Amino acid sequence: MEKKETLSADYFAQVYDAQDDPWNFETSPYEAQKYTATIQALPNSHYRKALEIGCSIGVLTKMLAEKCLNLLATDVSEKALDFAKVRCSDVPNVTFKKLSFPQELPDDRFDLILISEVAYYLSEEDWKLAIHKLYDLLVENGEIVLVHWLPEVPDYPQTGDQVHYSFKKEIGAKMNNVFKTRTEQYRIDVWRKS
């Protein structure tokens, strides 16, 4: 099987140029149920400093902010971030930043990092490198939450299962899997730095 490259910023620019909410985050029952499950999967009731990678138009961001003292939400798309800023304009504890993951990451430490439906846009090699970078951004006992769609998408370099399996293989010895669930459409894994 041919290995695919990481999807570029141009790919996402085209997606958002074609539609403001390309994955129907605002209206999809699937997304609403998955967001609720994601928030319920968080082991702690509150986090001091959290990082959301790939926040898109900020639907999950707004829910996540209720659990965080400070939340940094990032995305590669300026257009998506503009929508997210409007959606979260009444949420003072959220900061938005345009970053191209995994090449660009904040210079900070976090007790929660959320990667929801993002890592399968990366090639296998880029994701493996990213895993170690993310681990280094975590404080002791910090958590990484992975949430990914499971059916194969021809455009995407990896499947959701590939993303989660390679995370476990790369860093599982240094982290504890403290929560996991799987539906027909998505899976959630929460890993804690030990």
PDB file of C-alpha atoms in Angstrom, residues 19-169:
ATOM      1  CA  GLN A  19     -17.943  25.572   2.735  1.00  0.00           C
ATOM      2  CA  ASP A  20     -17.918  27.447   6.059  1.00  0.00           C
ATOM      3  CA  ASP A  21     -18.697  24.305   8.089  1.00  0.00           C
ATOM      4  CA  PRO A  22     -17.327  21.521   5.871  1.00  0.00           C
ATOM      5  CA  TRP A  23     -17.817  18.707   8.383  1.00  0.00           C
ATOM      6  CA  ASN A  24     -21.200  19.951   9.684  1.00  0.00           C
ATOM      7  CA  PHE A  25     -19.857  20.463  13.195  1.00  0.00           C
ATOM      8  CA  GLU A  26     -22.784  22.732  14.073  1.00  0.00           C
ATOM      9  CA  THR A  27     -25.621  20.497  12.871  1.00  0.00           C
ATOM     10  CA  SER A  28     -24.473  16.864  12.764  1.00  0.00           C
ATOM     11  CA  PRO A  29     -26.004  14.516  15.392  1.00  0.00           C
ATOM     12  CA  TYR A  30     -22.815  12.436  15.084  1.00  0.00           C
ATOM     13  CA  GLU A  31     -20.661  15.432  16.025  1.00  0.00           C
ATOM     14  CA  ALA A  32     -22.953  16.453  18.903  1.00  0.00           C
ATOM     15  CA  GLN A  33     -22.901  12.943  20.382  1.00  0.00           C
ATOM     16  CA  LYS A  34     -19.138  12.614  19.910  1.00  0.00           C
ATOM     17  CA  TYR A  35     -18.480  16.015  21.527  1.00  0.00           C
ATOM     18  CA  THR A  36     -20.582  15.058  24.548  1.00  0.00           C
ATOM     19  CA  ALA A  37     -18.728  11.730  24.824  1.00  0.00           C
ATOM     20  CA  THR A  38     -15.380  13.537  24.531  1.00  0.00           C
ATOM     21  CA  ILE A  39     -16.159  15.924  27.382  1.00  0.00           C
ATOM     22  CA  GLN A  40     -17.484  13.056  29.518  1.00  0.00           C
ATOM     23  CA  ALA A  41     -14.280  11.089  28.856  1.00  0.00           C
ATOM     24  CA  LEU A  42     -12.098  13.728  30.520  1.00  0.00           C
ATOM     25  CA  PRO A  43     -10.870  12.205  33.791  1.00  0.00           C
ATOM     26  CA  ASN A  44     -10.628  15.532  35.630  1.00  0.00           C
ATOM     27  CA  SER A  45     -13.351  18.078  36.258  1.00  0.00           C
ATOM     28  CA  HIS A  46     -10.955  20.981  35.616  1.00  0.00           C
ATOM     29  CA  TYR A  47      -7.651  21.633  33.873  1.00  0.00           C
ATOM     30  CA  ARG A  48      -5.276  24.520  34.470  1.00  0.00           C
ATOM     31  CA  LYS A  49      -3.887  24.857  30.959  1.00  0.00           C
ATOM     32  CA  ALA A  50      -5.192  22.994  27.902  1.00  0.00           C
ATOM     33  CA  LEU A  51      -4.264  22.812  24.231  1.00  0.00           C
ATOM     34  CA  GLU A  52      -6.733  21.939  21.483  1.00  0.00           C
ATOM     35  CA  ILE A  53      -5.121  21.068  18.160  1.00  0.00           C
ATOM     36  CA  GLY A  54      -7.361  21.540  15.137  1.00  0.00           C
ATOM     37  CA  CYS A  55     -10.194  23.501  16.763  1.00  0.00           C
ATOM     38  CA  SER A  56     -11.868  24.299  13.417  1.00  0.00           C
ATOM     39  CA  ILE A  57     -14.901  26.566  13.909  1.00  0.00           C
ATOM     40  CA  GLY A  58     -14.851  26.172  17.698  1.00  0.00           C
ATOM     41  CA  VAL A  59     -17.927  24.053  18.495  1.00  0.00           C
ATOM     42  CA  LEU A  60     -16.023  21.613  20.733  1.00  0.00           C
ATOM     43  CA  THR A  61     -13.755  24.451  21.886  1.00  0.00           C
ATOM     44  CA  LYS A  62     -16.645  26.215  23.582  1.00  0.00           C
ATOM     45  CA  MET A  63     -17.609  23.028  25.450  1.00  0.00           C
ATOM     46  CA  LEU A  64     -14.012  22.286  26.413  1.00  0.00           C
ATOM     47  CA  ALA A  65     -13.478  25.816  27.755  1.00  0.00           C
ATOM     48  CA  GLU A  66     -15.908  25.100  30.601  1.00  0.00           C
ATOM     49  CA  LYS A  67     -13.387  22.562  31.940  1.00  0.00           C
ATOM     50  CA  CYS A  68     -10.290  24.776  31.587  1.00  0.00           C
ATOM     51  CA  LEU A  69      -8.815  27.764  33.363  1.00  0.00           C
ATOM     52  CA  ASN A  70      -6.888  28.579  30.173  1.00  0.00           C
ATOM     53  CA  LEU A  71      -7.432  27.007  26.751  1.00  0.00           C
ATOM     54  CA  LEU A  72      -5.235  27.565  23.706  1.00  0.00           C
ATOM     55  CA  ALA A  73      -7.139  26.518  20.570  1.00  0.00           C
ATOM     56  CA  THR A  74      -5.164  26.192  17.340  1.00  0.00           C
ATOM     57  CA  ASP A  75      -5.919  25.526  13.705  1.00  0.00           C
ATOM     58  CA  VAL A  76      -4.167  25.759  10.328  1.00  0.00           C
ATOM     59  CA  SER A  77      -7.110  27.642   8.767  1.00  0.00           C
ATOM     60  CA  GLU A  78      -7.444  31.374   9.401  1.00  0.00           C
ATOM     61  CA  LYS A  79     -11.047  31.249   8.155  1.00  0.00           C
ATOM     62  CA  ALA A  80     -11.950  28.504  10.640  1.00  0.00           C
ATOM     63  CA  LEU A  81     -10.296  30.454  13.450  1.00  0.00           C
ATOM     64  CA  ASP A  82     -12.294  33.570  12.554  1.00  0.00           C
ATOM     65  CA  PHE A  83     -15.529  31.586  12.963  1.00  0.00           C
ATOM     66  CA  ALA A  84     -14.248  30.062  16.211  1.00  0.00           C
ATOM     67  CA  LYS A  85     -13.383  33.488  17.635  1.00  0.00           C
ATOM     68  CA  VAL A  86     -16.917  34.726  16.972  1.00  0.00           C
ATOM     69  CA  ARG A  87     -18.463  31.569  18.466  1.00  0.00           C
ATOM     70  CA  CYS A  88     -16.313  31.877  21.599  1.00  0.00           C
ATOM     71  CA  SER A  89     -16.400  35.677  21.897  1.00  0.00           C
ATOM     72  CA  ASP A  90     -18.167  35.360  25.270  1.00  0.00           C
ATOM     73  CA  VAL A  91     -15.586  32.873  26.591  1.00  0.00           C
ATOM     74  CA  PRO A  92     -12.680  34.908  28.019  1.00  0.00           C
ATOM     75  CA  ASN A  93     -10.453  31.925  28.941  1.00  0.00           C
ATOM     76  CA  VAL A  94      -9.866  30.860  25.299  1.00  0.00           C
ATOM     77  CA  THR A  95      -6.977  32.098  23.166  1.00  0.00           C
ATOM     78  CA  PHE A  96      -6.775  31.278  19.465  1.00  0.00           C
ATOM     79  CA  LYS A  97      -3.614  30.853  17.420  1.00  0.00           C
ATOM     80  CA  LYS A  98      -2.943  29.853  13.819  1.00  0.00           C
ATOM     81  CA  LEU A  99      -0.477  26.964  13.886  1.00  0.00           C
ATOM     82  CA  SER A 100       0.375  24.274  11.361  1.00  0.00           C
ATOM     83  CA  PHE A 101       0.517  21.015  13.301  1.00  0.00           C
ATOM     84  CA  PRO A 102       2.907  19.282  13.795  1.00  0.00           C
ATOM     85  CA  GLN A 103       5.603  21.654  12.490  1.00  0.00           C
ATOM     86  CA  GLU A 104       4.371  24.441  14.738  1.00  0.00           C
ATOM     87  CA  LEU A 105       3.541  23.894  18.384  1.00  0.00           C
ATOM     88  CA  PRO A 106       3.275  26.341  21.281  1.00  0.00           C
ATOM     89  CA  ASP A 107       6.257  26.889  23.544  1.00  0.00           C
ATOM     90  CA  ASP A 108       4.432  26.015  26.737  1.00  0.00           C
ATOM     91  CA  ARG A 109       3.435  23.115  28.987  1.00  0.00           C
ATOM     92  CA  PHE A 110      -0.095  21.747  29.357  1.00  0.00           C
ATOM     93  CA  ASP A 111      -2.021  19.409  31.626  1.00  0.00           C
ATOM     94  CA  LEU A 112      -4.452  18.552  28.806  1.00  0.00           C
ATOM     95  CA  ILE A 113      -3.916  18.190  25.050  1.00  0.00           C
ATOM     96  CA  LEU A 114      -6.909  17.351  22.863  1.00  0.00           C
ATOM     97  CA  ILE A 115      -6.492  15.992  19.341  1.00  0.00           C
ATOM     98  CA  SER A 116      -9.933  15.387  17.890  1.00  0.00           C
ATOM     99  CA  GLU A 117     -10.161  14.169  14.291  1.00  0.00           C
ATOM    100  CA  VAL A 118      -6.792  15.675  13.306  1.00  0.00           C
ATOM    101  CA  ALA A 119      -3.947  13.149  13.506  1.00  0.00           C
ATOM    102  CA  TYR A 120      -5.086  11.074  10.526  1.00  0.00           C
ATOM    103  CA  TYR A 121      -4.328  14.085   8.305  1.00  0.00           C
ATOM    104  CA  LEU A 122      -0.644  13.384   9.012  1.00  0.00           C
ATOM    105  CA  SER A 123       1.596  10.820   7.372  1.00  0.00           C
ATOM    106  CA  GLU A 124       2.682   7.922   9.583  1.00  0.00           C
ATOM    107  CA  GLU A 125       6.160   9.423   9.978  1.00  0.00           C
ATOM    108  CA  ASP A 126       4.930  12.931  10.791  1.00  0.00           C
ATOM    109  CA  TRP A 127       2.504  11.524  13.363  1.00  0.00           C
ATOM    110  CA  LYS A 128       5.256   9.486  15.048  1.00  0.00           C
ATOM    111  CA  LEU A 129       7.395  12.623  15.367  1.00  0.00           C
ATOM    112  CA  ALA A 130       4.403  14.604  16.610  1.00  0.00           C
ATOM    113  CA  ILE A 131       3.646  12.055  19.352  1.00  0.00           C
ATOM    114  CA  HIS A 132       7.005  12.693  21.020  1.00  0.00           C
ATOM    115  CA  LYS A 133       6.645  16.469  20.673  1.00  0.00           C
ATOM    116  CA  LEU A 134       3.224  16.316  22.320  1.00  0.00           C
ATOM    117  CA  TYR A 135       4.558  14.161  25.136  1.00  0.00           C
ATOM    118  CA  ASP A 136       7.206  16.795  25.833  1.00  0.00           C
ATOM    119  CA  LEU A 137       4.509  19.500  26.117  1.00  0.00           C
ATOM    120  CA  LEU A 138       2.747  17.630  28.941  1.00  0.00           C
ATOM    121  CA  VAL A 139       3.330  18.338  32.610  1.00  0.00           C
ATOM    122  CA  GLU A 140       3.628  15.334  34.919  1.00  0.00           C
ATOM    123  CA  ASN A 141       0.254  13.528  35.084  1.00  0.00           C
ATOM    124  CA  GLY A 142      -0.897  15.556  32.080  1.00  0.00           C
ATOM    125  CA  GLU A 143      -3.310  13.923  29.653  1.00  0.00           C
ATOM    126  CA  ILE A 144      -3.564  13.513  25.900  1.00  0.00           C
ATOM    127  CA  VAL A 145      -7.042  12.829  24.509  1.00  0.00           C
ATOM    128  CA  LEU A 146      -7.292  11.247  21.068  1.00  0.00           C
ATOM    129  CA  VAL A 147     -10.647  11.179  19.259  1.00  0.00           C
ATOM    130  CA  HIS A 148     -10.885   9.887  15.691  1.00  0.00           C
ATOM    131  CA  TRP A 149     -13.404   8.792  13.055  1.00  0.00           C
ATOM    132  CA  LEU A 150     -12.840   5.130  12.197  1.00  0.00           C
ATOM    133  CA  PRO A 151     -14.097   4.533   8.630  1.00  0.00           C
ATOM    134  CA  GLU A 152     -11.425   4.943   5.980  1.00  0.00           C
ATOM    135  CA  VAL A 153     -11.367   8.226   4.049  1.00  0.00           C
ATOM    136  CA  PRO A 154      -9.482   8.008   0.722  1.00  0.00           C
ATOM    137  CA  ASP A 155      -7.958  11.509   1.085  1.00  0.00           C
ATOM    138  CA  TYR A 156      -6.512  10.865   4.542  1.00  0.00           C
ATOM    139  CA  PRO A 157      -3.024   9.390   5.003  1.00  0.00           C
ATOM    140  CA  GLN A 158      -4.145   7.249   7.974  1.00  0.00           C
ATOM    141  CA  THR A 159      -7.251   5.769   9.575  1.00  0.00           C
ATOM    142  CA  GLY A 160      -8.356   6.539  13.109  1.00  0.00           C
ATOM    143  CA  ASP A 161      -7.257   3.096  14.268  1.00  0.00           C
ATOM    144  CA  GLN A 162      -3.794   3.545  12.740  1.00  0.00           C
ATOM    145  CA  VAL A 163      -3.410   6.830  14.615  1.00  0.00           C
ATOM    146  CA  HIS A 164      -4.354   5.289  17.960  1.00  0.00           C
ATOM    147  CA  TYR A 165      -2.314   2.100  17.486  1.00  0.00           C
ATOM    148  CA  SER A 166       0.830   4.007  16.552  1.00  0.00           C
ATOM    149  CA  PHE A 167       0.386   6.320  19.550  1.00  0.00           C
ATOM    150  CA  LYS A 168       0.310   3.290  21.848  1.00  0.00           C
ATOM    151  CA  LYS A 169       3.314   1.730  20.113  1.00  0.00           C
TER     152      LYS A 169
END
